[in-house]
Tab-separated table of C-alpha atoms and ligand atoms in Angstrom:
chain	number	residue	atom	x	y	z
J	487	MET	CA	128.055	74.883	129.847
J	488	SER	CA	126.778	72.942	126.903
J	489	ILE	CA	124.391	74.787	124.644
J	490	VAL	CA	122.030	72.980	122.305
J	491	ILE	CA	120.799	74.878	119.259
J	492	ARG	CA	117.797	73.521	117.397
J	493	THR	CA	114.636	74.610	115.649
J	494	ILE	CA	111.604	75.316	117.766
J	495	ALA	CA	108.728	72.996	118.738
J	496	PRO	CA	105.152	74.367	118.650
J	497	ASP	CA	104.941	74.553	122.464
J	498	GLU	CA	108.186	76.520	122.823
J	499	TYR	CA	107.157	79.864	121.358
J	500	ALA	CA	106.472	81.442	124.751
J	501	ALA	CA	109.996	80.550	125.912
J	502	ALA	CA	111.456	82.021	122.714
J	503	ILE	CA	109.440	85.225	123.023
J	504	ASP	CA	110.502	85.505	126.653
J	505	VAL	CA	114.179	85.389	125.589
J	506	MET	CA	113.634	87.770	122.719
J	507	THR	CA	111.766	90.374	124.721
J	508	SER	CA	114.219	90.150	127.628
J	509	ALA	CA	117.107	90.816	125.245
J	510	PHE	CA	115.212	93.696	123.600
J	511	LEU	CA	114.291	95.129	127.028
J	512	ASP	CA	110.604	94.866	126.254
J	513	ARG	CA	107.761	93.381	128.347
J	514	PRO	CA	104.695	92.761	126.197
J	515	ASP	CA	102.030	90.178	127.003
J	516	ILE	CA	104.244	87.171	126.239
J	517	ALA	CA	101.464	84.585	125.959
J	518	ARG	CA	99.613	86.807	123.498
J	519	VAL	CA	102.676	87.485	121.383
J	520	ALA	CA	103.588	83.779	121.397
J	521	GLU	CA	100.079	82.887	120.272
J	522	SER	CA	100.207	85.313	117.377
J	523	VAL	CA	103.688	84.393	116.129
J	524	ARG	CA	102.850	80.674	116.221
J	525	ASP	CA	100.912	81.103	112.959
J	526	ARG	CA	103.174	83.773	111.482
J	527	TRP	CA	106.653	82.366	112.042
J	528	ASP	CA	108.094	79.378	110.240
J	529	ALA	CA	109.113	76.885	112.952
J	530	GLY	CA	111.660	75.295	110.612
J	531	ARG	CA	113.440	78.657	110.349
J	532	THR	CA	113.243	79.568	114.041
J	533	TRP	CA	116.345	78.564	116.008
J	534	VAL	CA	116.438	78.520	119.782
J	535	ALA	CA	119.504	77.962	121.963
J	536	PHE	CA	118.970	75.987	125.164
J	537	ASP	CA	121.118	75.889	128.259
J	538	GLY	CA	119.659	72.740	129.785
J	539	ALA	CA	115.911	73.343	129.812
J	540	ARG	CA	116.374	77.120	129.761
J	541	ALA	CA	115.917	78.873	126.407
J	542	CYS	CA	118.661	81.502	126.133
J	543	GLY	CA	118.892	82.554	122.493
J	544	THR	CA	116.788	83.029	119.352
J	545	PHE	CA	117.587	83.477	115.654
J	546	ARG	CA	115.036	83.237	112.882
J	547	SER	CA	114.508	84.012	109.237
J	548	TRP	CA	111.614	84.242	106.835
J	549	ALA	CA	111.469	83.721	103.100
J	550	THR	CA	111.436	86.804	100.925
J	551	GLU	CA	112.780	88.183	97.652
J	552	LEU	CA	115.314	90.967	97.256
J	553	THR	CA	115.109	93.301	94.274
J	554	VAL	CA	118.530	93.884	92.737
J	555	PRO	CA	119.769	96.611	90.358
J	556	GLY	CA	117.912	96.183	87.078
J	557	GLY	CA	114.737	94.832	88.694
J	558	ALA	CA	115.440	91.093	88.970
J	559	THR	CA	114.537	89.457	92.269
J	560	LEU	CA	116.522	86.896	94.217
J	561	PRO	CA	115.282	84.417	96.842
J	562	ALA	CA	116.419	85.809	100.168
J	563	ALA	CA	116.359	84.910	103.852
J	564	ALA	CA	115.281	87.841	106.022
J	565	VAL	CA	117.038	87.366	109.357
J	566	SER	CA	115.461	88.706	112.544
J	567	ALA	CA	114.779	88.011	116.224
J	568	VAL	CA	118.521	87.631	116.867
J	569	THR	CA	118.768	87.651	120.648
J	570	VAL	CA	120.696	86.158	123.537
J	571	LEU	CA	119.777	86.561	127.197
J	572	PRO	CA	121.875	89.099	129.103
J	573	THR	CA	122.959	86.217	131.375
J	574	HIS	CA	124.382	84.295	128.388
J	575	ARG	CA	125.932	87.003	126.221
J	576	ARG	CA	129.405	86.896	124.646
J	577	ARG	CA	129.821	83.140	124.825
J	578	GLY	CA	129.396	82.538	121.112
J	579	ILE	CA	125.697	81.628	121.234
J	580	MET	CA	124.634	84.073	118.515
J	581	THR	CA	127.564	82.917	116.382
J	582	GLY	CA	126.454	79.302	116.866
J	583	MET	CA	122.847	80.063	115.887
J	584	ALA	CA	124.007	82.039	112.848
J	585	ALA	CA	126.129	79.078	111.707
J	586	LYS	CA	123.053	76.817	111.833
J	587	GLU	CA	120.846	79.239	109.919
J	588	HIS	CA	123.536	80.103	107.391
J	589	ALA	CA	123.956	76.389	106.587
J	590	ALA	CA	120.164	76.137	106.222
J	591	ILE	CA	120.122	79.179	103.904
J	592	ARG	CA	122.694	77.536	101.640
J	593	GLU	CA	120.759	74.278	101.714
J	594	ARG	CA	117.509	76.011	100.750
J	595	GLY	CA	119.330	77.728	97.885
J	596	GLU	CA	118.607	81.276	98.999
J	597	ALA	CA	121.158	83.479	97.273
J	598	VAL	CA	121.270	86.265	99.860
J	599	GLY	CA	120.531	87.033	103.483
J	600	VAL	CA	119.196	90.423	104.549
J	601	LEU	CA	118.676	92.077	107.906
J	602	TRP	CA	118.380	95.317	109.851
J	603	THR	CA	120.695	95.660	112.767
J	604	ALA	CA	119.996	97.087	116.202
J	605	GLU	CA	123.695	97.867	116.645
J	606	TYR	CA	126.196	98.469	113.878
J	607	PRO	CA	129.087	96.220	115.061
J	608	ILE	CA	127.151	92.953	115.302
J	609	TYR	CA	126.963	91.517	111.781
J	610	GLY	CA	130.085	92.452	109.820
J	611	ARG	CA	131.870	89.448	111.299
J	612	LEU	CA	129.043	87.231	110.035
J	613	GLY	CA	129.580	88.462	106.462
J	614	TYR	CA	126.820	91.088	106.217
J	615	GLY	CA	127.504	94.569	104.865
J	616	PRO	CA	125.393	97.754	104.979
J	617	ALA	CA	123.916	98.047	101.480
J	618	THR	CA	121.210	100.708	101.776
J	619	ARG	CA	120.826	103.885	103.790
J	620	THR	CA	117.838	105.838	104.968
J	621	GLY	CA	117.130	109.171	106.558
J	622	THR	CA	114.318	111.203	108.024
J	623	MET	CA	112.809	113.801	105.703
J	624	ARG	CA	111.450	116.836	107.538
J	625	LEU	CA	109.333	119.380	105.698
J	626	ASP	CA	108.658	122.752	107.335
J	627	VAL	CA	105.406	123.532	105.538
J	628	SER	CA	105.342	127.248	106.434
J	629	ARG	CA	108.603	127.911	104.568
J	630	THR	CA	107.601	126.929	101.074
J	631	ARG	CA	104.990	126.543	98.414
J	632	PHE	CA	104.882	123.751	95.862
J	633	HIS	CA	105.618	124.060	92.171
J	634	GLY	CA	102.881	122.964	89.820
J	635	ALA	CA	99.209	122.247	90.081
J	636	PRO	CA	97.312	121.401	93.287
J	637	ALA	CA	97.022	117.760	94.335
J	638	THR	CA	94.317	115.763	92.581
J	639	GLY	CA	92.956	112.292	93.087
J	640	VAL	CA	93.804	111.984	96.799
J	641	GLU	CA	91.097	110.423	98.931
J	642	LEU	CA	91.065	109.509	102.656
J	643	VAL	CA	89.817	105.962	103.098
J	644	THR	CA	88.964	103.582	105.904
J	645	PRO	CA	90.973	100.379	105.595
J	646	ASP	CA	88.999	97.262	104.685
J	647	PRO	CA	89.997	94.118	102.755
J	648	THR	CA	89.445	95.816	99.377
J	649	VAL	CA	91.582	98.796	100.328
J	650	ARG	CA	94.200	96.438	101.758
J	651	ASP	CA	94.412	94.628	98.420
J	652	GLU	CA	94.897	97.953	96.629
J	653	VAL	CA	97.622	98.979	99.046
J	654	ARG	CA	99.278	95.595	98.698
J	655	SER	CA	99.231	95.702	94.940
J	656	ILE	CA	100.834	99.173	94.930
J	657	HIS	CA	103.566	97.875	97.180
J	658	GLU	CA	104.044	94.773	95.021
J	659	MET	CA	104.429	96.940	91.917
J	660	TRP	CA	106.736	99.338	93.722
J	661	ARG	CA	109.068	96.838	95.345
J	662	VAL	CA	110.269	95.334	92.059
J	663	ARG	CA	111.204	98.785	90.788
J	664	ARG	CA	113.712	99.650	93.441
J	665	ALA	CA	116.880	97.741	94.277
J	666	GLY	CA	116.949	96.937	97.974
J	667	GLU	CA	113.213	96.455	98.404
J	668	ILE	CA	111.855	93.113	99.587
J	669	ARG	CA	108.603	91.193	99.304
J	670	ARG	CA	106.435	91.436	102.394
J	671	ALA	CA	104.426	88.671	104.010
J	672	PRO	CA	100.705	89.322	103.277
J	673	ILE	CA	99.858	89.562	107.001
J	674	ARG	CA	101.988	92.711	107.254
J	675	PHE	CA	99.442	94.657	105.222
J	676	ASP	CA	96.626	93.652	107.580
J	677	VAL	CA	98.683	94.657	110.605
J	678	ALA	CA	99.867	97.911	109.013
J	679	LEU	CA	96.287	98.939	108.256
J	680	GLY	CA	94.851	97.913	111.623
J	681	LEU	CA	92.850	94.994	110.242
J	682	GLU	CA	94.870	92.654	112.486
J	683	ASP	CA	96.407	93.254	115.882
J	684	ASN	CA	100.070	94.011	116.199
J	685	PRO	CA	100.803	91.906	119.282
J	686	TRP	CA	103.766	94.121	120.179
J	687	ALA	CA	102.131	97.500	119.835
J	688	GLY	CA	98.367	97.095	119.668
J	689	ARG	CA	96.149	97.849	116.702
J	690	TRP	CA	97.225	100.534	114.230
J	691	LYS	CA	95.087	103.639	114.294
J	692	GLY	CA	96.032	106.271	111.805
J	693	PHE	CA	95.165	107.818	108.464
J	694	LEU	CA	95.319	106.306	105.016
J	695	ALA	CA	94.988	108.204	101.761
J	696	LEU	CA	94.883	106.579	98.338
J	697	ARG	CA	95.739	108.490	95.223
J	698	ARG	CA	93.928	107.693	91.942
J	699	ASP	CA	94.974	108.694	88.435
J	700	ALA	CA	92.601	110.379	85.999
J	701	GLY	CA	91.245	106.962	84.981
J	702	GLY	CA	90.483	106.002	88.600
J	703	ALA	CA	93.313	103.508	89.058
J	704	VAL	CA	95.155	103.648	92.378
J	705	ASP	CA	98.754	104.767	91.752
J	706	GLY	CA	99.962	105.554	95.247
J	707	PHE	CA	99.117	105.769	98.920
J	708	VAL	CA	100.267	107.353	102.141
J	709	ARG	CA	99.785	106.088	105.675
J	710	TYR	CA	100.385	108.569	108.473
J	711	ASN	CA	99.482	109.665	111.953
J	712	ALA	CA	99.693	112.869	113.974
J	713	LEU	CA	102.327	113.017	116.687
J	714	ARG	CA	101.129	116.295	118.169
J	715	THR	CA	98.528	118.832	117.175
J	716	TRP	CA	99.027	121.892	119.395
J	717	ASP	CA	102.152	123.838	120.236
J	718	ASP	CA	101.264	126.112	123.183
J	719	ASP	CA	98.470	128.275	121.766
J	720	HIS	CA	98.888	127.671	118.058
J	721	ALA	CA	98.389	124.815	115.689
J	722	GLY	CA	101.680	122.988	115.345
J	723	ALA	CA	100.832	119.496	114.266
J	724	VAL	CA	103.583	117.085	113.281
J	725	VAL	CA	102.369	114.524	110.819
J	726	GLU	CA	104.512	111.397	110.732
J	727	VAL	CA	104.518	109.510	107.475
J	728	GLN	CA	104.624	105.762	108.047
J	729	GLU	CA	104.641	104.815	104.383
J	730	LEU	CA	104.395	106.692	101.123
J	731	TYR	CA	104.580	104.943	97.776
J	732	ALA	CA	103.866	106.410	94.364
J	733	LEU	CA	104.106	104.693	91.013
J	734	THR	CA	104.230	107.931	88.992
J	735	ASP	CA	105.740	111.393	89.388
J	736	GLU	CA	102.240	112.840	89.422
J	737	ALA	CA	101.148	110.589	92.274
J	738	TYR	CA	104.340	111.371	94.186
J	739	ALA	CA	103.790	115.121	93.900
J	740	ALA	CA	100.102	114.813	94.776
J	741	LEU	CA	100.705	112.776	97.933
J	742	TRP	CA	103.418	115.066	99.282
J	743	ARG	CA	101.402	118.149	98.479
J	744	PHE	CA	98.310	116.684	100.107
J	745	LEU	CA	100.313	116.065	103.294
J	746	ALA	CA	101.844	119.531	103.317
J	747	GLU	CA	98.478	121.226	102.941
J	748	ILE	CA	96.731	119.490	105.845
J	749	ASP	CA	95.379	122.163	108.197
J	750	LEU	CA	96.845	122.654	111.700
J	751	LEU	CA	100.152	121.394	110.352
J	752	ALA	CA	103.675	122.692	111.018
J	753	THR	CA	105.875	119.781	110.015
J	754	VAL	CA	105.751	116.623	107.968
J	755	LYS	CA	108.234	114.106	109.316
J	756	ALA	CA	108.986	111.033	107.235
J	757	PRO	CA	111.458	108.580	108.780
J	758	GLY	CA	113.065	105.736	106.850
J	759	ARG	CA	113.051	107.523	103.489
J	760	PRO	CA	115.495	107.002	100.597
J	761	LEU	CA	118.507	109.300	100.368
J	762	ASP	CA	117.472	110.344	96.867
J	763	GLU	CA	114.026	111.541	98.023
J	764	ARG	CA	112.811	113.929	95.329
J	765	LEU	CA	110.600	116.109	97.518
J	766	PRO	CA	112.978	119.137	97.513
J	767	TRP	CA	112.576	119.400	93.721
J	768	LEU	CA	108.830	119.887	94.138
J	769	LEU	CA	109.342	122.944	96.334
J	770	ALA	CA	109.832	126.618	95.556
J	771	ASN	CA	112.158	126.652	98.569
J	772	ALA	CA	113.977	123.319	98.601
J	773	ARG	CA	115.616	124.172	101.960
J	774	ALA	CA	112.239	123.726	103.645
J	775	ALA	CA	112.827	119.971	103.249
J	776	ARG	CA	115.806	118.472	105.006
J	777	MET	CA	117.089	114.943	105.233
J	778	THR	CA	118.400	114.228	108.725
J	779	ASP	CA	119.398	111.243	110.847
J	780	LEU	CA	121.086	109.326	108.051
J	781	VAL	CA	121.672	105.740	109.048
J	782	ASP	CA	122.494	102.368	107.528
J	783	GLY	CA	119.418	100.473	106.363
J	784	LEU	CA	119.328	96.951	104.948
J	785	TRP	CA	122.403	94.767	105.390
J	786	VAL	CA	123.130	92.174	102.721
J	787	ARG	CA	125.072	88.925	102.876
J	788	LEU	CA	125.839	87.061	99.681
J	789	PHE	CA	125.515	83.292	100.024
J	790	ASP	CA	125.555	82.384	96.328
J	791	VAL	CA	127.919	85.001	94.908
J	792	PRO	CA	127.862	83.861	91.249
J	793	ARG	CA	124.068	83.768	91.165
J	794	ALA	CA	123.798	87.147	92.860
J	795	LEU	CA	126.291	88.824	90.529
J	796	GLU	CA	124.683	87.316	87.430
J	797	ALA	CA	121.222	88.505	88.533
J	798	ARG	CA	121.955	92.226	88.751
J	799	CYS	CA	122.463	94.631	85.883
J	800	TRP	CA	125.686	96.456	85.149
J	801	ALA	CA	125.856	99.936	83.674
J	802	THR	CA	129.390	99.577	82.332
J	803	ALA	CA	131.456	96.699	81.020
J	804	GLY	CA	134.394	95.138	82.814
J	805	SER	CA	136.074	91.856	83.678
J	806	LEU	CA	138.036	90.781	86.688
J	807	VAL	CA	138.852	87.797	88.853
J	808	LEU	CA	137.461	88.343	92.320
J	809	GLU	CA	138.585	86.349	95.304
J	810	VAL	CA	135.903	86.438	97.971
J	811	VAL	CA	136.988	85.772	101.531
J	812	ASP	CA	134.158	84.049	103.385
J	813	ASP	CA	134.909	82.094	106.569
J	814	ASP	CA	131.497	80.497	106.226
J	815	ALA	CA	132.097	78.956	102.799
J	816	ALA	CA	133.882	75.709	102.075
J	817	GLY	CA	137.604	76.479	102.063
J	818	GLY	CA	137.032	80.029	103.316
J	819	ARG	CA	137.543	81.565	99.853
J	820	SER	CA	136.157	81.394	96.364
J	821	ARG	CA	137.744	82.730	93.212
J	822	LEU	CA	135.334	83.916	90.548
J	823	ALA	CA	135.762	85.292	87.038
J	824	LEU	CA	133.269	88.113	86.552
J	825	ASP	CA	132.533	89.338	83.027
J	826	ALA	CA	129.932	92.034	83.300
J	827	GLY	CA	128.365	94.530	80.950
J	828	PRO	CA	125.108	96.218	80.005
J	829	ASP	CA	123.927	92.974	78.336
J	830	GLY	CA	124.398	90.878	81.484
J	831	ALA	CA	127.118	89.081	83.357
J	832	THR	CA	128.710	85.720	83.789
J	833	CYS	CA	130.366	84.840	87.060
J	834	ARG	CA	132.072	81.445	87.263
J	835	PRO	CA	134.596	79.720	89.507
J	836	THR	CA	138.075	79.991	88.002
J	837	GLY	CA	141.631	78.834	88.579
J	838	ARG	CA	143.049	82.109	87.217
J	839	ASP	CA	144.965	84.457	89.511
J	840	ALA	CA	142.865	86.944	91.459
J	841	ASP	CA	142.846	90.614	90.460
J	842	LEU	CA	141.138	91.681	93.694
J	843	VAL	CA	140.618	89.990	97.066
J	844	VAL	CA	137.720	91.297	99.177
J	845	PRO	CA	135.751	90.148	102.237
J	846	VAL	CA	132.234	88.885	101.524
J	847	ALA	CA	130.790	91.571	103.818
J	848	ALA	CA	132.254	94.323	101.603
J	849	LEU	CA	130.801	92.675	98.524
J	850	GLY	CA	127.390	92.541	100.249
J	851	ALA	CA	127.649	96.253	101.053
J	852	ALA	CA	128.487	97.133	97.425
J	853	TYR	CA	126.110	94.630	95.817
J	854	LEU	CA	123.072	96.891	95.436
J	855	GLY	CA	125.149	99.702	93.959
J	856	GLY	CA	124.688	102.215	96.765
J	857	THR	CA	127.997	101.710	98.582
J	858	ARG	CA	131.352	102.140	96.883
J	859	LEU	CA	133.419	98.995	97.181
J	860	CYS	CA	136.475	101.172	97.927
J	861	ASP	CA	134.634	102.574	100.973
J	862	ALA	CA	133.437	99.169	102.150
J	863	VAL	CA	137.003	97.785	102.209
J	864	ILE	CA	138.906	100.816	103.472
J	865	GLY	CA	138.713	99.738	107.112
J	866	THR	CA	138.509	95.984	106.825
J	867	GLY	CA	141.200	95.517	104.185
J	868	PHE	CA	141.616	94.079	100.697
J	869	GLU	CA	144.349	92.888	98.384
J	870	GLU	CA	144.868	94.172	94.898
J	871	PRO	CA	147.275	91.828	93.061
J	872	THR	CA	146.362	93.677	89.847
J	873	PRO	CA	146.899	97.395	90.439
J	874	GLY	CA	143.755	99.366	89.587
J	875	ALA	CA	141.399	96.378	90.045
J	876	LEU	CA	139.529	98.053	92.907
J	877	ALA	CA	138.765	101.074	90.715
J	878	VAL	CA	137.490	98.745	87.969
J	879	ALA	CA	135.256	96.931	90.487
J	880	ASP	CA	134.029	100.246	91.887
J	881	ARG	CA	132.920	101.486	88.505
J	882	LEU	CA	131.196	98.179	87.778
J	883	PHE	CA	129.250	97.903	91.026
J	884	ARG	CA	127.806	101.435	91.054
J	885	ALA	CA	124.132	101.643	90.078
J	886	ALA	CA	122.213	104.595	88.697
J	887	ASP	CA	119.617	104.622	91.476
J	888	GLU	CA	120.174	104.712	95.202
J	889	PRO	CA	119.049	101.383	96.675
J	890	TRP	CA	116.418	101.636	99.378
J	891	CYS	CA	114.568	99.225	101.618
J	892	SER	CA	111.350	100.550	103.088
J	893	THR	CA	110.417	97.397	104.990
J	894	GLY	CA	111.797	97.026	108.486
J	895	PHE	CA	111.655	93.668	110.272
L	973	COA	C1	123.595	90.912	119.825
L	973	COA	C2	123.519	89.616	120.614
L	973	COA	C3	122.504	88.698	119.954
L	973	COA	C4	124.912	88.960	120.585
L	973	COA	O1	124.814	87.664	121.135
L	973	COA	P1	126.107	86.955	121.768
L	973	COA	O2	125.756	85.527	121.970
L	973	COA	O3	126.593	87.743	122.905
L	973	COA	O4	127.128	87.069	120.566
L	973	COA	P2	128.450	86.192	120.411
L	973	COA	O5	128.947	85.776	121.747
L	973	COA	O6	128.232	85.106	119.406
L	973	COA	O7	129.396	87.313	119.795
L	973	COA	C5	130.276	87.079	118.746
L	973	COA	C6	131.169	88.276	118.617
L	973	COA	O8	130.388	89.427	118.297
L	973	COA	C7	130.648	90.457	119.253
L	973	COA	N1	129.400	91.142	119.518
L	973	COA	C8	128.220	90.565	119.767
L	973	COA	N2	127.291	91.511	119.968
L	973	COA	C9	127.909	92.700	119.858
L	973	COA	C10	127.482	94.037	119.977
L	973	COA	N3	126.206	94.325	120.260
L	973	COA	N4	128.371	95.009	119.785
L	973	COA	C11	129.663	94.708	119.508
L	973	COA	N5	130.134	93.441	119.374
L	973	COA	C12	129.249	92.472	119.562
L	973	COA	C13	131.148	89.732	120.463
L	973	COA	O9	131.915	90.556	121.289
L	973	COA	C14	131.933	88.605	119.872
L	973	COA	O10	133.192	89.092	119.478
L	973	COA	P3	134.521	88.243	119.718
L	973	COA	O11	134.335	86.966	118.940
L	973	COA	O12	135.608	89.122	119.177
L	973	COA	O13	134.603	87.998	121.178
L	973	COA	C15	123.120	89.868	122.104
L	973	COA	O14	124.073	90.705	122.697
L	973	COA	C16	121.759	90.505	122.245
L	973	COA	O15	120.783	89.796	122.361
L	973	COA	N6	121.699	91.859	122.275
L	973	COA	C17	120.425	92.561	122.478
L	973	COA	C18	119.445	92.358	121.335
L	973	COA	C19	120.051	92.768	120.008
L	973	COA	O16	120.586	93.851	119.859
L	973	COA	N7	119.943	91.878	119.014
L	973	COA	C20	120.368	92.147	117.667
L	973	COA	C21	119.169	92.498	116.896
L	973	COA	S1	119.536	93.050	115.284
């Protein structure tokens, strides 16, 4: 079998969507989905594998920015739609498509690749490491009251283009504050608010509340829907939070309190939240809020390691020579002298002996400061020619705040 991998032509979207949905065990209206992605996807970043005339694999990316510890942003490729037909699996087709896109990422000068994975074991071998985690926050509203004053400034609104712009600007301000967040394509806000169809799932219908500060400026919002309203003969609604962003502590407290005080409500369920969610600290009984279903979130692959390491901030000072094992890179390894400290870092190729040898996937996992490098390498291995170098690297890579990515794709 000879497989050809190339970028897509405008009339091939339906074939690509057919492959993708077959692999994801989904059967939407393929023509409709193909029509909508034609304008939304970048054909030059959409790879399709062909077995003769038959499309059998897809792999695409879109251009974004990743926020790194300290608030700088790096150009990033967000990888998605990675699929191979069940009839063609485990013949190296995904690996072949990844090689094409990884070369294109390097050529475009994107420093990092990011993705969410359907199954944990897929991407480590391609150099990606799990860099953020998320969980589901569940609040049992009957078990607690809130500290502090009642919520103010919260208003239910009907989405329209003006509201969308407000929501978008909150997200834009938020995403550069938190390591792990990424820039969203503008169309996502229209789809999220039901101003545009979601070809996979229909039009969003839910509730949107903006929060305004005392001066009237929007400083947060929450988007939610109700999963269930009645439990046998009593009100037992579960409100599911789809997004909640707040730029201030006051807005954060107001939005959570607003949710908790909705009538008919038993539970607020908020999937995909950061592990350092501060909700419990707002409650008289912190045990009423529990984080469950912890799972890996955004995976990071470093393509330009020196640029990535120089872009982030470092809480402590330290120097070491890192040897990064990366099958994808020229020569399979690069040796870099990292001098990092609170005033910044330099990271340059060097001929000096390595202090620490680590796989690029482990470095990606540790990059945002939420995963200890010593954990990321414990299973996959490392070398420590200079005893103690892993502990030095560990201390350096840790960040004060838990990284979080709230944008799935
Ligand atoms: C995941 C998927 C794209 C892999 O495609 P593929 O062409 O079979 O992958 P490859 O043949 O290039 O696999 C390369 C290696 O990864 C391994 N691998 C691939 N998918 C894997 C999985 N889901 N779990 C564990 N290992 C996996 C293969 O066994 C192979 O290992 P080997 O080199 O030791 O033999 C394909 O199985 C698929 O479409 N799955 C359903 C959709 C999906 O989950 N996509 C990922 C979205 S994030």
